[in-house]
mmCIF file of C-alpha atoms in Angstrom:
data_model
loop_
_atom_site.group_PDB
_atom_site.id
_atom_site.type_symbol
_atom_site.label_atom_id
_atom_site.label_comp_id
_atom_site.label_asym_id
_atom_site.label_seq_id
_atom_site.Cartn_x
_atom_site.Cartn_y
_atom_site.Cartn_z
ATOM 1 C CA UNK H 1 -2.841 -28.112 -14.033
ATOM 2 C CA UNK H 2 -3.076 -28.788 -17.782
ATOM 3 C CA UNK H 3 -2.914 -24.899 -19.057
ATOM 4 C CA UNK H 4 0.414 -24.568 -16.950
ATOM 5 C CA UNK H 5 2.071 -27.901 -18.250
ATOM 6 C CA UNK H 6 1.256 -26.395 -22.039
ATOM 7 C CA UNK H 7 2.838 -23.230 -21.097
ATOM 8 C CA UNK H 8 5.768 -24.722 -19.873
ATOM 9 C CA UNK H 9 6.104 -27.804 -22.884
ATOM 10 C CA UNK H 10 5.490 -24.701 -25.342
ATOM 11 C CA UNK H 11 7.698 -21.837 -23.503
ATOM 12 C CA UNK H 12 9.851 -23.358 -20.869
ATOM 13 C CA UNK H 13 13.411 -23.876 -22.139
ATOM 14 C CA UNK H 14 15.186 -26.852 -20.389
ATOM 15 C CA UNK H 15 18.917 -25.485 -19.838
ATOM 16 C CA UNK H 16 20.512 -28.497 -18.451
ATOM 17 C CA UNK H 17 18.944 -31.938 -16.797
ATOM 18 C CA UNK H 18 18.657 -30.008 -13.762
ATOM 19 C CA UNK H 19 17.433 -26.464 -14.868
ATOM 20 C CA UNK H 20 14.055 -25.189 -16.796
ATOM 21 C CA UNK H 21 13.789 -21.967 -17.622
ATOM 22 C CA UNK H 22 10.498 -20.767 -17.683
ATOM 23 C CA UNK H 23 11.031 -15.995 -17.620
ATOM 24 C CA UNK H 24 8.731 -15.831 -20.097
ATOM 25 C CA UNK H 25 5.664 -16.083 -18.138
ATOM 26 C CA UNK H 26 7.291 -16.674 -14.298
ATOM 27 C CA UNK H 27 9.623 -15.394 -13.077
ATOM 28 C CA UNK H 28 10.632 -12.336 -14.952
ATOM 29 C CA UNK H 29 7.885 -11.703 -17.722
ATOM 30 C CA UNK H 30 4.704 -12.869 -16.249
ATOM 31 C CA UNK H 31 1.924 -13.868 -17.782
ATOM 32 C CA UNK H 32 -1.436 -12.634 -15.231
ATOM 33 C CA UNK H 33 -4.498 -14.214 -16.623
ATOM 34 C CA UNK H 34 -2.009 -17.850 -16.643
ATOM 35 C CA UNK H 35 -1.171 -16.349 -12.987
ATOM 36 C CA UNK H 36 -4.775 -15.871 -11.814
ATOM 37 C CA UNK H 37 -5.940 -19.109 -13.075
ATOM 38 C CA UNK H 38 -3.017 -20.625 -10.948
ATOM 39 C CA UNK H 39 -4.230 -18.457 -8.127
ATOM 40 C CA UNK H 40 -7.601 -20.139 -8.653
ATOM 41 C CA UNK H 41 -6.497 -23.691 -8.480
ATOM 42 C CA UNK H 42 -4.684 -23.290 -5.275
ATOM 43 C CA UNK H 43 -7.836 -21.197 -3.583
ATOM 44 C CA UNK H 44 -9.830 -24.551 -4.989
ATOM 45 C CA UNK H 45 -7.274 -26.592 -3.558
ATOM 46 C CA UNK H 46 -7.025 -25.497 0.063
ATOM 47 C CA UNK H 47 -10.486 -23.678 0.170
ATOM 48 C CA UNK H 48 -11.762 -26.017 3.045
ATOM 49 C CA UNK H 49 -8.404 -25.275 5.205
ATOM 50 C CA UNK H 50 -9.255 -22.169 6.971
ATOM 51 C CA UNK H 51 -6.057 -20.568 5.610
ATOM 52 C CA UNK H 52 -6.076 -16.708 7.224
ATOM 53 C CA UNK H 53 -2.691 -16.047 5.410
ATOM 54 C CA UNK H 54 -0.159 -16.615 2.508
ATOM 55 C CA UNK H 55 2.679 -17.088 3.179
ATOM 56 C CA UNK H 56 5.421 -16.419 0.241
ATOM 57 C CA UNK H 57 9.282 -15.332 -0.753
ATOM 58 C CA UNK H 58 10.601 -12.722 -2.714
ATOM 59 C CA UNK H 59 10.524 -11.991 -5.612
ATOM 60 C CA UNK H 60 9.147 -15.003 -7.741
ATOM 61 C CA UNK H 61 6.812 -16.209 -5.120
ATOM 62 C CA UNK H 62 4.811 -12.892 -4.840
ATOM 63 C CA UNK H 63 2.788 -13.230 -8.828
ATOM 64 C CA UNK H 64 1.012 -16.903 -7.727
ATOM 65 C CA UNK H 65 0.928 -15.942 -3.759
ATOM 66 C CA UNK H 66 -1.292 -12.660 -4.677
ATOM 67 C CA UNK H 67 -3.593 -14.635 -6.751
ATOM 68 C CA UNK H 68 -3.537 -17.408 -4.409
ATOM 69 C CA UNK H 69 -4.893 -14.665 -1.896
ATOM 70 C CA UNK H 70 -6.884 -12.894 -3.774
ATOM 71 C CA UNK H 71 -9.150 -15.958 -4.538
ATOM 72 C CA UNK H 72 -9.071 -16.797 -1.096
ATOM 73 C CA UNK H 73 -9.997 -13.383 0.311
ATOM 74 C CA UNK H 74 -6.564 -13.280 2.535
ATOM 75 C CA UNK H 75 -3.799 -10.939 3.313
ATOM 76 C CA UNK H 76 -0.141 -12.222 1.227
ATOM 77 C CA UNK H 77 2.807 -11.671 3.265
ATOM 78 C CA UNK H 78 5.866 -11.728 1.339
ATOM 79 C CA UNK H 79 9.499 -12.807 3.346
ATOM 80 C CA UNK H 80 12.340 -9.987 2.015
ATOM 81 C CA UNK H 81 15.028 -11.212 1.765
ATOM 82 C CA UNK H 82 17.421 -8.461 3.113
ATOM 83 C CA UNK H 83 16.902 -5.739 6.266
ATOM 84 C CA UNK H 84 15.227 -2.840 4.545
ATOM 85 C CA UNK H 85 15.901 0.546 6.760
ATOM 86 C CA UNK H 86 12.105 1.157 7.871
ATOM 87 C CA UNK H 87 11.964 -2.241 9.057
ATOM 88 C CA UNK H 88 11.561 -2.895 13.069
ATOM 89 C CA UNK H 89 13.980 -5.173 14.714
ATOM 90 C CA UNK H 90 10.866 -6.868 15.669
ATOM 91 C CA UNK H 91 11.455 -9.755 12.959
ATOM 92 C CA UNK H 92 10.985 -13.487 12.367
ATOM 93 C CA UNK H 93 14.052 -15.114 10.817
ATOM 94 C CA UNK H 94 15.700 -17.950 9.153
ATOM 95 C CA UNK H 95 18.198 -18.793 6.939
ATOM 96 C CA UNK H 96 17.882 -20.060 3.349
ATOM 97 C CA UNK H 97 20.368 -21.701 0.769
ATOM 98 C CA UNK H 98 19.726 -21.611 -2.935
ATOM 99 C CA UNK H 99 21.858 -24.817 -4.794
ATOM 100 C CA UNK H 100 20.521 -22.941 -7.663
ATOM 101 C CA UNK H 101 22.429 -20.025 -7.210
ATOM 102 C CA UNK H 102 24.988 -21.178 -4.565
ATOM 103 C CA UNK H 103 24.065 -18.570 -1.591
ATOM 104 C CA UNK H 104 22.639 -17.891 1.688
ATOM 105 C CA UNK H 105 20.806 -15.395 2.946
ATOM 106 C CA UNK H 106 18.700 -14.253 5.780
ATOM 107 C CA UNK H 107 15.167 -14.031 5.451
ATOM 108 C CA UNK H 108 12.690 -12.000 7.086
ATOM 109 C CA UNK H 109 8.787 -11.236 8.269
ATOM 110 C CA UNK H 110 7.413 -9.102 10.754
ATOM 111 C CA UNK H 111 6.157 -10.671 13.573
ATOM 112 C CA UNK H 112 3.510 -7.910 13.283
ATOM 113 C CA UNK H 113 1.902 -9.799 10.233
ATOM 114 C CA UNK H 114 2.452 -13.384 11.636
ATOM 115 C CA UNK H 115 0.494 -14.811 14.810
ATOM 116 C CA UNK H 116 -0.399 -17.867 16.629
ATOM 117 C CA UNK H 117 -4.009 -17.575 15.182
ATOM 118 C CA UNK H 118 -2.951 -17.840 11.780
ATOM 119 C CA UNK H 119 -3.261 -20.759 9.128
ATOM 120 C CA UNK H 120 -0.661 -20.314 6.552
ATOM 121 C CA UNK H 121 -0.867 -21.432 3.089
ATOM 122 C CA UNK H 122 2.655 -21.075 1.982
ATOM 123 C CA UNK H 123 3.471 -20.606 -2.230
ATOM 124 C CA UNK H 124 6.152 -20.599 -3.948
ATOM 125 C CA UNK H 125 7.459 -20.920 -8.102
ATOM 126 C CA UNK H 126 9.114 -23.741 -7.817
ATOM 127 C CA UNK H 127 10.029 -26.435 -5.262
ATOM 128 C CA UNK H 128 13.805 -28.242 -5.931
ATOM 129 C CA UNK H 129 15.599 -29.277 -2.920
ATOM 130 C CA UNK H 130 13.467 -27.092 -0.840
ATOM 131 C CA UNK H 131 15.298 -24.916 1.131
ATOM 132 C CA UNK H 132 13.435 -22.087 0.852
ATOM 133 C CA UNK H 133 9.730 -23.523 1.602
ATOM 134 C CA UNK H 134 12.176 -24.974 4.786
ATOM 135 C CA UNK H 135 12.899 -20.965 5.853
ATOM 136 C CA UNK H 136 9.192 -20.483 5.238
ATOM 137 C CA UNK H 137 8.296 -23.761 7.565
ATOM 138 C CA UNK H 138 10.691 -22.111 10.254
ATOM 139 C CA UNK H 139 9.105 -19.018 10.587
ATOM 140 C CA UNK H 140 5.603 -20.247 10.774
ATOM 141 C CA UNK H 141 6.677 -22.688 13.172
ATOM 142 C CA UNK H 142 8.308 -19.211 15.315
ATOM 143 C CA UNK H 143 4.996 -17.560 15.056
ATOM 144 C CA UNK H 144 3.159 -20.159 16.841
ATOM 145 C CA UNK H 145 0.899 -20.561 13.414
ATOM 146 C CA UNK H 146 -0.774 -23.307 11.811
ATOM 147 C CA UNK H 147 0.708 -24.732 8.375
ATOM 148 C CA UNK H 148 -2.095 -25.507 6.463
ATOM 149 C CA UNK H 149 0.393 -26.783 3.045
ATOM 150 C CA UNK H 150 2.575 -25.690 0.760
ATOM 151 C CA UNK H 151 1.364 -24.645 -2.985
ATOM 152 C CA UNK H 152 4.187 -24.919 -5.375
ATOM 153 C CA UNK H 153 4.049 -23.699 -8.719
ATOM 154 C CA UNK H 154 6.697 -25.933 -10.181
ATOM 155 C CA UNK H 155 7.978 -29.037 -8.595
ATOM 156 C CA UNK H 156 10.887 -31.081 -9.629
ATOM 157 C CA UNK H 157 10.512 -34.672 -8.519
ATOM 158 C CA UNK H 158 13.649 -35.755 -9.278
ATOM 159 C CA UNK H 159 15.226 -33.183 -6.665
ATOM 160 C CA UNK H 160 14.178 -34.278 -2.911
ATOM 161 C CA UNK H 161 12.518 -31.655 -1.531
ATOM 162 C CA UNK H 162 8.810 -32.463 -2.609
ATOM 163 C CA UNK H 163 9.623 -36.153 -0.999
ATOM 164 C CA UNK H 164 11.173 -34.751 2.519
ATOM 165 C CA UNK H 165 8.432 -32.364 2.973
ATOM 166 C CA UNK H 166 5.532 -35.230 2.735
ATOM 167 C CA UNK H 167 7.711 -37.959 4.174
ATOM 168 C CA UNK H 168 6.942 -35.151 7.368
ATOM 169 C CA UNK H 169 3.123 -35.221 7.257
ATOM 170 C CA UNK H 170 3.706 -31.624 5.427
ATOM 171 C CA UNK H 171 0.697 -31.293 2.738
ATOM 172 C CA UNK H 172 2.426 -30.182 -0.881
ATOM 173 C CA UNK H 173 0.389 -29.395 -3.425
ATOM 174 C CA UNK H 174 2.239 -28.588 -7.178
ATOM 175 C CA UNK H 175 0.231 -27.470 -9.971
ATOM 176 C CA UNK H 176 3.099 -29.200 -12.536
ATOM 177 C CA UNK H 177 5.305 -31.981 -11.221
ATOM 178 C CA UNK H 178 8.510 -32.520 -13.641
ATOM 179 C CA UNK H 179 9.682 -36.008 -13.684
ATOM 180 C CA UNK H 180 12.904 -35.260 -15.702
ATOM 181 C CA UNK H 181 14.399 -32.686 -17.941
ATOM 182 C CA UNK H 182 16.938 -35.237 -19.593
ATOM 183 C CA UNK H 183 17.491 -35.129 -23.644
ATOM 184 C CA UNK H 184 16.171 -31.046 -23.035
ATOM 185 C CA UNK H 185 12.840 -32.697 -22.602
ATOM 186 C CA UNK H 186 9.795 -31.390 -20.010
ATOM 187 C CA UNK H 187 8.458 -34.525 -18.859
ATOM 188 C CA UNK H 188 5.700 -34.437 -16.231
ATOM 189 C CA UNK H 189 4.463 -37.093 -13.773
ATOM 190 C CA UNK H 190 1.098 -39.752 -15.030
ATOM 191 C CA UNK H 191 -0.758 -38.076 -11.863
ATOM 192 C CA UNK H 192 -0.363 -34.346 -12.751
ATOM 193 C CA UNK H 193 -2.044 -34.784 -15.535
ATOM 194 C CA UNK H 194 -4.900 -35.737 -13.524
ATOM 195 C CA UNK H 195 -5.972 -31.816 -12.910
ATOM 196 C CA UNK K 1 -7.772 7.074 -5.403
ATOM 197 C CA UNK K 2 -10.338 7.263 -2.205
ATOM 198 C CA UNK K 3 -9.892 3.295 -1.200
ATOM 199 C CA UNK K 4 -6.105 4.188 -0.986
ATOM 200 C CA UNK K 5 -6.094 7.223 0.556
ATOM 201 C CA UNK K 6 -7.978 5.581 3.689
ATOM 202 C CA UNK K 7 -6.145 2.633 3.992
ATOM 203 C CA UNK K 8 -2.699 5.008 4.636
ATOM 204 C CA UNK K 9 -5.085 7.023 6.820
ATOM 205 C CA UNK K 10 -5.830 4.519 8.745
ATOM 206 C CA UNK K 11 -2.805 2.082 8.602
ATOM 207 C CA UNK K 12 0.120 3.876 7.065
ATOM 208 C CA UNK K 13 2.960 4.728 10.203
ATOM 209 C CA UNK K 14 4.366 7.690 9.689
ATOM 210 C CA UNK K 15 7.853 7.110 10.728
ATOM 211 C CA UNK K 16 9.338 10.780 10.182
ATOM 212 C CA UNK K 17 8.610 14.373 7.880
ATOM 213 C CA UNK K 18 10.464 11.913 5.131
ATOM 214 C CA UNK K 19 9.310 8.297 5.599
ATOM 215 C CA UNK K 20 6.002 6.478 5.688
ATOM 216 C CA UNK K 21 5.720 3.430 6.109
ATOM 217 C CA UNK K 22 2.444 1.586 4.514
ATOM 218 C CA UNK K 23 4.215 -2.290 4.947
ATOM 219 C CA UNK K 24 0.812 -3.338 6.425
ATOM 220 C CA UNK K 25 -0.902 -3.345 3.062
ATOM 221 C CA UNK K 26 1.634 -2.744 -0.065
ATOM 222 C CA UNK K 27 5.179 -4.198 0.634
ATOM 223 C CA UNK K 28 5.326 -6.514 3.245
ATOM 224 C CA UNK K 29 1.872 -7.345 3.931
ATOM 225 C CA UNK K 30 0.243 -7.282 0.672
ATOM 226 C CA UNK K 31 -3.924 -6.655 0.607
ATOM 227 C CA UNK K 32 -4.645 -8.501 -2.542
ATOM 228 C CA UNK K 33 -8.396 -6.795 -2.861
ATOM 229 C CA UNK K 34 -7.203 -3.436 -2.396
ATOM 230 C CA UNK K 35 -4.224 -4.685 -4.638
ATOM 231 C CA UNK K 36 -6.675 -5.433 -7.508
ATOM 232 C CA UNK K 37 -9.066 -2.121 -7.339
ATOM 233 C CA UNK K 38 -5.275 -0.032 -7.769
ATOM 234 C CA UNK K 39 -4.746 -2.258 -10.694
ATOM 235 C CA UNK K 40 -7.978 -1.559 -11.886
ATOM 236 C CA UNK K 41 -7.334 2.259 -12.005
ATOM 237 C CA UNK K 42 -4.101 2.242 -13.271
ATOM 238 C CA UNK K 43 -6.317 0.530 -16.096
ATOM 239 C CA UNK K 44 -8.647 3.139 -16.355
ATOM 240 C CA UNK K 45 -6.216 5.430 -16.522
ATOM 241 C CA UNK K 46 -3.948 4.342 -19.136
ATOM 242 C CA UNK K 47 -6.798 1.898 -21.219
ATOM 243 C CA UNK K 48 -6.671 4.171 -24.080
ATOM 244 C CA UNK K 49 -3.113 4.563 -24.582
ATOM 245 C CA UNK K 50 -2.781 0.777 -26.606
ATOM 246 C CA UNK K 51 -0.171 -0.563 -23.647
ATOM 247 C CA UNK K 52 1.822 -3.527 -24.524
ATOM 248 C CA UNK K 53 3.786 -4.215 -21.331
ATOM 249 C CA UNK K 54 4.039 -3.649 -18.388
ATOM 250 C CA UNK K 55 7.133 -2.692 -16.743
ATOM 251 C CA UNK K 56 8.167 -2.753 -12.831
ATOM 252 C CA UNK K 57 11.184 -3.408 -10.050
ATOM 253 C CA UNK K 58 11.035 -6.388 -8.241
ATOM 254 C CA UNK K 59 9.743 -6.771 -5.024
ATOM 255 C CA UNK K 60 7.268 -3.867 -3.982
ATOM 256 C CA UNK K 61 6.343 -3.175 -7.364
ATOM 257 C CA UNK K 62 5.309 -6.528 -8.195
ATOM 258 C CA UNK K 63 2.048 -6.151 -6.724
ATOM 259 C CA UNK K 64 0.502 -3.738 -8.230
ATOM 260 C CA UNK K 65 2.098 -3.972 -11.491
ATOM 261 C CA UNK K 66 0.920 -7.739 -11.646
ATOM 262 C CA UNK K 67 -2.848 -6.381 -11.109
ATOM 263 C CA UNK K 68 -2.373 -3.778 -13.553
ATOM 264 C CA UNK K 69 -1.155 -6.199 -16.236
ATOM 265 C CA UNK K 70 -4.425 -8.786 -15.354
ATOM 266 C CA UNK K 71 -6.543 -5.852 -15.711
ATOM 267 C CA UNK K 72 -5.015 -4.448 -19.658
ATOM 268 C CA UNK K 73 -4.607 -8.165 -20.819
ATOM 269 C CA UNK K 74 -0.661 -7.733 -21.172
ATOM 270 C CA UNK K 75 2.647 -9.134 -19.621
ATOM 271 C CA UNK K 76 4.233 -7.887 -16.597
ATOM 272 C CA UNK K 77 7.947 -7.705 -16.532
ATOM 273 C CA UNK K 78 9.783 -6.871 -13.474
ATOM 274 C CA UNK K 79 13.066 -5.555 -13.674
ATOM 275 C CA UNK K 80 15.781 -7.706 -11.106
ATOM 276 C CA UNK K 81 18.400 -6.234 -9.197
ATOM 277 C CA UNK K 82 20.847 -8.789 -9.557
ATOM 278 C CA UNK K 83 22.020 -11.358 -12.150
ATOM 279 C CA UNK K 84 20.265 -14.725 -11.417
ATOM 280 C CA UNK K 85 22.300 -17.535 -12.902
ATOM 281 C CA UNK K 86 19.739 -19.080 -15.410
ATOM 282 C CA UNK K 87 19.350 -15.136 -17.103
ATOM 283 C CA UNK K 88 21.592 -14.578 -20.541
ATOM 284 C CA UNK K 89 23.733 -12.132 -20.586
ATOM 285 C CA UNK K 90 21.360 -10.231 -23.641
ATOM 286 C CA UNK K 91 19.828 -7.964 -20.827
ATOM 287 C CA UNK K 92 19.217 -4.032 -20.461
ATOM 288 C CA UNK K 93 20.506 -2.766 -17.711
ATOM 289 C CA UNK K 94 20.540 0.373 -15.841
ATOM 290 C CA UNK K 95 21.811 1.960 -12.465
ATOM 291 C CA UNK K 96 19.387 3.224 -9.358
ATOM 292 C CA UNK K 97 20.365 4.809 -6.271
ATOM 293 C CA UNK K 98 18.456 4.573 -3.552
ATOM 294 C CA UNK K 99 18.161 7.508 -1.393
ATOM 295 C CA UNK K 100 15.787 5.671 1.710
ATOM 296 C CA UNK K 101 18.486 2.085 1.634
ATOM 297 C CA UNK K 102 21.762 4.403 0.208
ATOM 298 C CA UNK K 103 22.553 1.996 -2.223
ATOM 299 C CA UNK K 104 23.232 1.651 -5.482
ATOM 300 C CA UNK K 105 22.901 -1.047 -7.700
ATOM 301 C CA UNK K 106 22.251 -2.859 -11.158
ATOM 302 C CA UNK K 107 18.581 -3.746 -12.544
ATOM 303 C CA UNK K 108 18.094 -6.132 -15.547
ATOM 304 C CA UNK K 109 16.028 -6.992 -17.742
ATOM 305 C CA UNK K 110 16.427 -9.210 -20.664
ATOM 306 C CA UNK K 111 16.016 -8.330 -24.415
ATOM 307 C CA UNK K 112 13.855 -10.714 -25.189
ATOM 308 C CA UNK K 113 10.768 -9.344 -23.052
ATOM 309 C CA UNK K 114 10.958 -5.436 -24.051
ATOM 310 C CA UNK K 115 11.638 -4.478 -27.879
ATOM 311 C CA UNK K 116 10.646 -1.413 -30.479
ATOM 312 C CA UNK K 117 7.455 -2.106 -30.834
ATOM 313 C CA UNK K 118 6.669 -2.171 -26.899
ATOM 314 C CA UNK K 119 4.261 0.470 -25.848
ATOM 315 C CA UNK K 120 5.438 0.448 -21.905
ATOM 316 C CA UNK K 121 3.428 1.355 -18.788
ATOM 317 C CA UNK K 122 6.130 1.468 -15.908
ATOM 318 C CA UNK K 123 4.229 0.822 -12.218
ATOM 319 C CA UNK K 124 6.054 1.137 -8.970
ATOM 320 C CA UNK K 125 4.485 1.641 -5.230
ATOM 321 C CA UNK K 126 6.645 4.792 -4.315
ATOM 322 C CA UNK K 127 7.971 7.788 -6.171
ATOM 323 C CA UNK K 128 10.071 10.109 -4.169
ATOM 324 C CA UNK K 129 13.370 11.017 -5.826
ATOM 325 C CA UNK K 130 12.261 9.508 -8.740
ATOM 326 C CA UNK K 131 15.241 7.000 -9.141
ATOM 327 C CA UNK K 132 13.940 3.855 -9.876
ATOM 328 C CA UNK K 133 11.613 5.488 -12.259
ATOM 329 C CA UNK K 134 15.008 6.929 -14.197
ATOM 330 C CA UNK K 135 16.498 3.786 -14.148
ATOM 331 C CA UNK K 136 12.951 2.092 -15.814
ATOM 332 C CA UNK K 137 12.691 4.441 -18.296
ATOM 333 C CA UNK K 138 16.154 4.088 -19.313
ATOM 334 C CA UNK K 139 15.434 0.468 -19.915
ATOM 335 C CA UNK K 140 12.603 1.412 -21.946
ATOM 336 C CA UNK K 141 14.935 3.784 -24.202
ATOM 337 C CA UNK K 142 17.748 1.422 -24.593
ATOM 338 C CA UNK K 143 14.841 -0.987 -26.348
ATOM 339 C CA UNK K 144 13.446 1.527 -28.275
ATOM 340 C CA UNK K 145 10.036 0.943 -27.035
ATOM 341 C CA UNK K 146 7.513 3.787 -26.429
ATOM 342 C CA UNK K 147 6.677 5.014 -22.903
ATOM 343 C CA UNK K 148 2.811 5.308 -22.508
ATOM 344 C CA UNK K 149 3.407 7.327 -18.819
ATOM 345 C CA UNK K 150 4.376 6.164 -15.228
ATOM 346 C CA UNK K 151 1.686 4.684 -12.931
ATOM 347 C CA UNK K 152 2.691 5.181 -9.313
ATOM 348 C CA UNK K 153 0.800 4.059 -5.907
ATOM 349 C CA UNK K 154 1.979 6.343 -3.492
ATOM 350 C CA UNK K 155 3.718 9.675 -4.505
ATOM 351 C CA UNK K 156 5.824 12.046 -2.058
ATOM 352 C CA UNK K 157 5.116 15.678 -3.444
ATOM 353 C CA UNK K 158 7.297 16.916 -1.405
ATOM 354 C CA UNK K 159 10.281 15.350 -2.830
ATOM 355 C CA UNK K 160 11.119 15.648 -6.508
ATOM 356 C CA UNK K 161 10.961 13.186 -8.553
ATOM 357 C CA UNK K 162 7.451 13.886 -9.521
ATOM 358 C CA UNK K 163 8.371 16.960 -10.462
ATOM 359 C CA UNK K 164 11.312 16.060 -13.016
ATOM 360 C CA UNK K 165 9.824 13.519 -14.748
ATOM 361 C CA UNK K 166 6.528 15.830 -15.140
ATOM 362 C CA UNK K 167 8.718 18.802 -16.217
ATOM 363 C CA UNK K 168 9.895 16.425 -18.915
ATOM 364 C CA UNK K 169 6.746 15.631 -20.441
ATOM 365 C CA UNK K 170 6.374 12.129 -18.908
ATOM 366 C CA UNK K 171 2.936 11.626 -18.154
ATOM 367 C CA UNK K 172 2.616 10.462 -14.264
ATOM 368 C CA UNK K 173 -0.564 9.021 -12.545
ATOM 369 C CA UNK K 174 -0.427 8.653 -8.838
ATOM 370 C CA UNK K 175 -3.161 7.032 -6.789
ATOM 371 C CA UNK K 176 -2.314 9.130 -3.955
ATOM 372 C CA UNK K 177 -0.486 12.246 -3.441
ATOM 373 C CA UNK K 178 1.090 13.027 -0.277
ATOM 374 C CA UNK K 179 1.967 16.830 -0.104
ATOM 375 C CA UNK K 180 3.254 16.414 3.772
ATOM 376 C CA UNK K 181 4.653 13.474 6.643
ATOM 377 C CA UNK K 182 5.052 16.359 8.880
ATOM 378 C CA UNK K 183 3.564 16.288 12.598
ATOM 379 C CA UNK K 184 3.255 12.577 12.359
ATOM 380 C CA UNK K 185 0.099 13.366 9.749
ATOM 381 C CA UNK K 186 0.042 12.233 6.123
ATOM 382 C CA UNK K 187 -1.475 15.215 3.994
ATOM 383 C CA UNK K 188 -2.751 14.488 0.615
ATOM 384 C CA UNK K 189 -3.038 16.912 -2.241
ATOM 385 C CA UNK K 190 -5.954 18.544 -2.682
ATOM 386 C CA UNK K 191 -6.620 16.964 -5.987
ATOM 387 C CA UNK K 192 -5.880 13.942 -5.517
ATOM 388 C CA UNK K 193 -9.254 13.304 -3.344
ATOM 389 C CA UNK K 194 -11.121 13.925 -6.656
ATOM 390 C CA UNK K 195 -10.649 10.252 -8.075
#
């Protein structure tokens, strides 16, 4: 998606070969007519799929997930990442590790808001080594639901999780695909520029 | 706000005199048109007031405070409540109990997304003790910026924070006022049906 890889080429700072940080418009400020406009690409992209739900993580994942569902007319759901006290025991969960930040925790959705009639679009801001689209996976696969794909914001190729989610049939759609961050530059693959 | 008021009619649980629990619709389950007409109120209400920013806490707050932000043309910056490894350490912070979890802990925000010459409309779903409001605002006055007034989704009247921030001059807009949880029935204020 061409507005998004400007954004990120004129805002994103590249921290180390492995880290871009993009808090001025993502994932701390965030910018909502960039967000609804990704929102809009994804509804394009998965229009056709029946999706009934989104399916996303907190906190990042919630700005693209609403517009996702907005567009597509469906309710978000949003994982939490910690027990909150009015919650029912009556929960989906898995477990997700962030390399990023070096921790694990428990993630959670109500099995009130997740059925076996559902077909879940599942977003998130950025996809690395893909742990936490893999907690996501697990819990749709607990609910009996249908995965319709996986909309990522941000997708670093050269970490493996975009490849071991398609090697498994698993439809992943990013709206920016980073080839490499080396010499603190953004470069994105030939075929993301096709959008 | 009438949309509001008879979606926690009909879907809000009231869990006890103190606790309702709306995660069907606002912060778990998220309905993204319903989402979108709240943002377009809080726009309404505050269109006038020249709002630079908007300001939130991550994760319930998200929502609404994204569709807000679309609405006024302005960034949304949510406020995190813990110190993700890629943030500098040039960050506001402030401290907010929570009375419904009993915790207490740190939110953030960095000084590059809030500054003097912010005019700052803080969003959150709940107000009850008034807490994470405090904390918000104090962000806002450690950057100098101005504080156009406090846009809330669901306010408890019968607890107090309403009441102290109002007593202090802070203007506070609340999409729907609940005077009572008692009997298992959600009351609203009188005057809060007239939106």
């Amino acid at each position: 998606m061409k507005a998004l890889q400007e954004k990120i080429k004129q805002d994103g700072l590249v921290l180390s070969d492995q880290v871009l940080k993009v808090d001025s418009f993502l994932n701390h400020q965030v910018d909502p007519v960039l967000m609804k406009k990704m929102g809009e690409e994804f509804a394009r992209l998965f229009r056709k799929d029946g999706v009934t739900k989104i399916l996303t993580l907190e906190s990042s994942g919630i700005s693209p997930a609403l517009m996702a569902a907005l567009e597509l007319k469906v309710p978000m759901v949003f994982a939490r990442k910690k027990k909150p006290l009015t919650q029912s025991a009556d929960v989906y969960t898995a477990t997700v590790h962030s390399f990023t930040k070096n921790t694990t925790h428990e993630i959670i959705v109500s099995r009130a808001f997740l059925t076996n009639r559902d077909k879940v679009l599942i977003i998130d801001d950025f996809l690395a080594y893909g742990q936490a689209a893999e907690g996501l996976i697990d819990i749709v696969k607990q609910a009996g639901a249908n995965l319709s794909g996986i909309g990522i914001v941000i997708e670093k190729a050269f970490q493996p999780g975009g490849e071991r989610l398609r090697s498994r049939g698993i439809r992943v759609e990013s709206l920016a695909v980073i080839q490499s961050l080396k010499n603190g530059t953004v470069s994105f693959l030939e075929e993301a520029y096709a959008n």
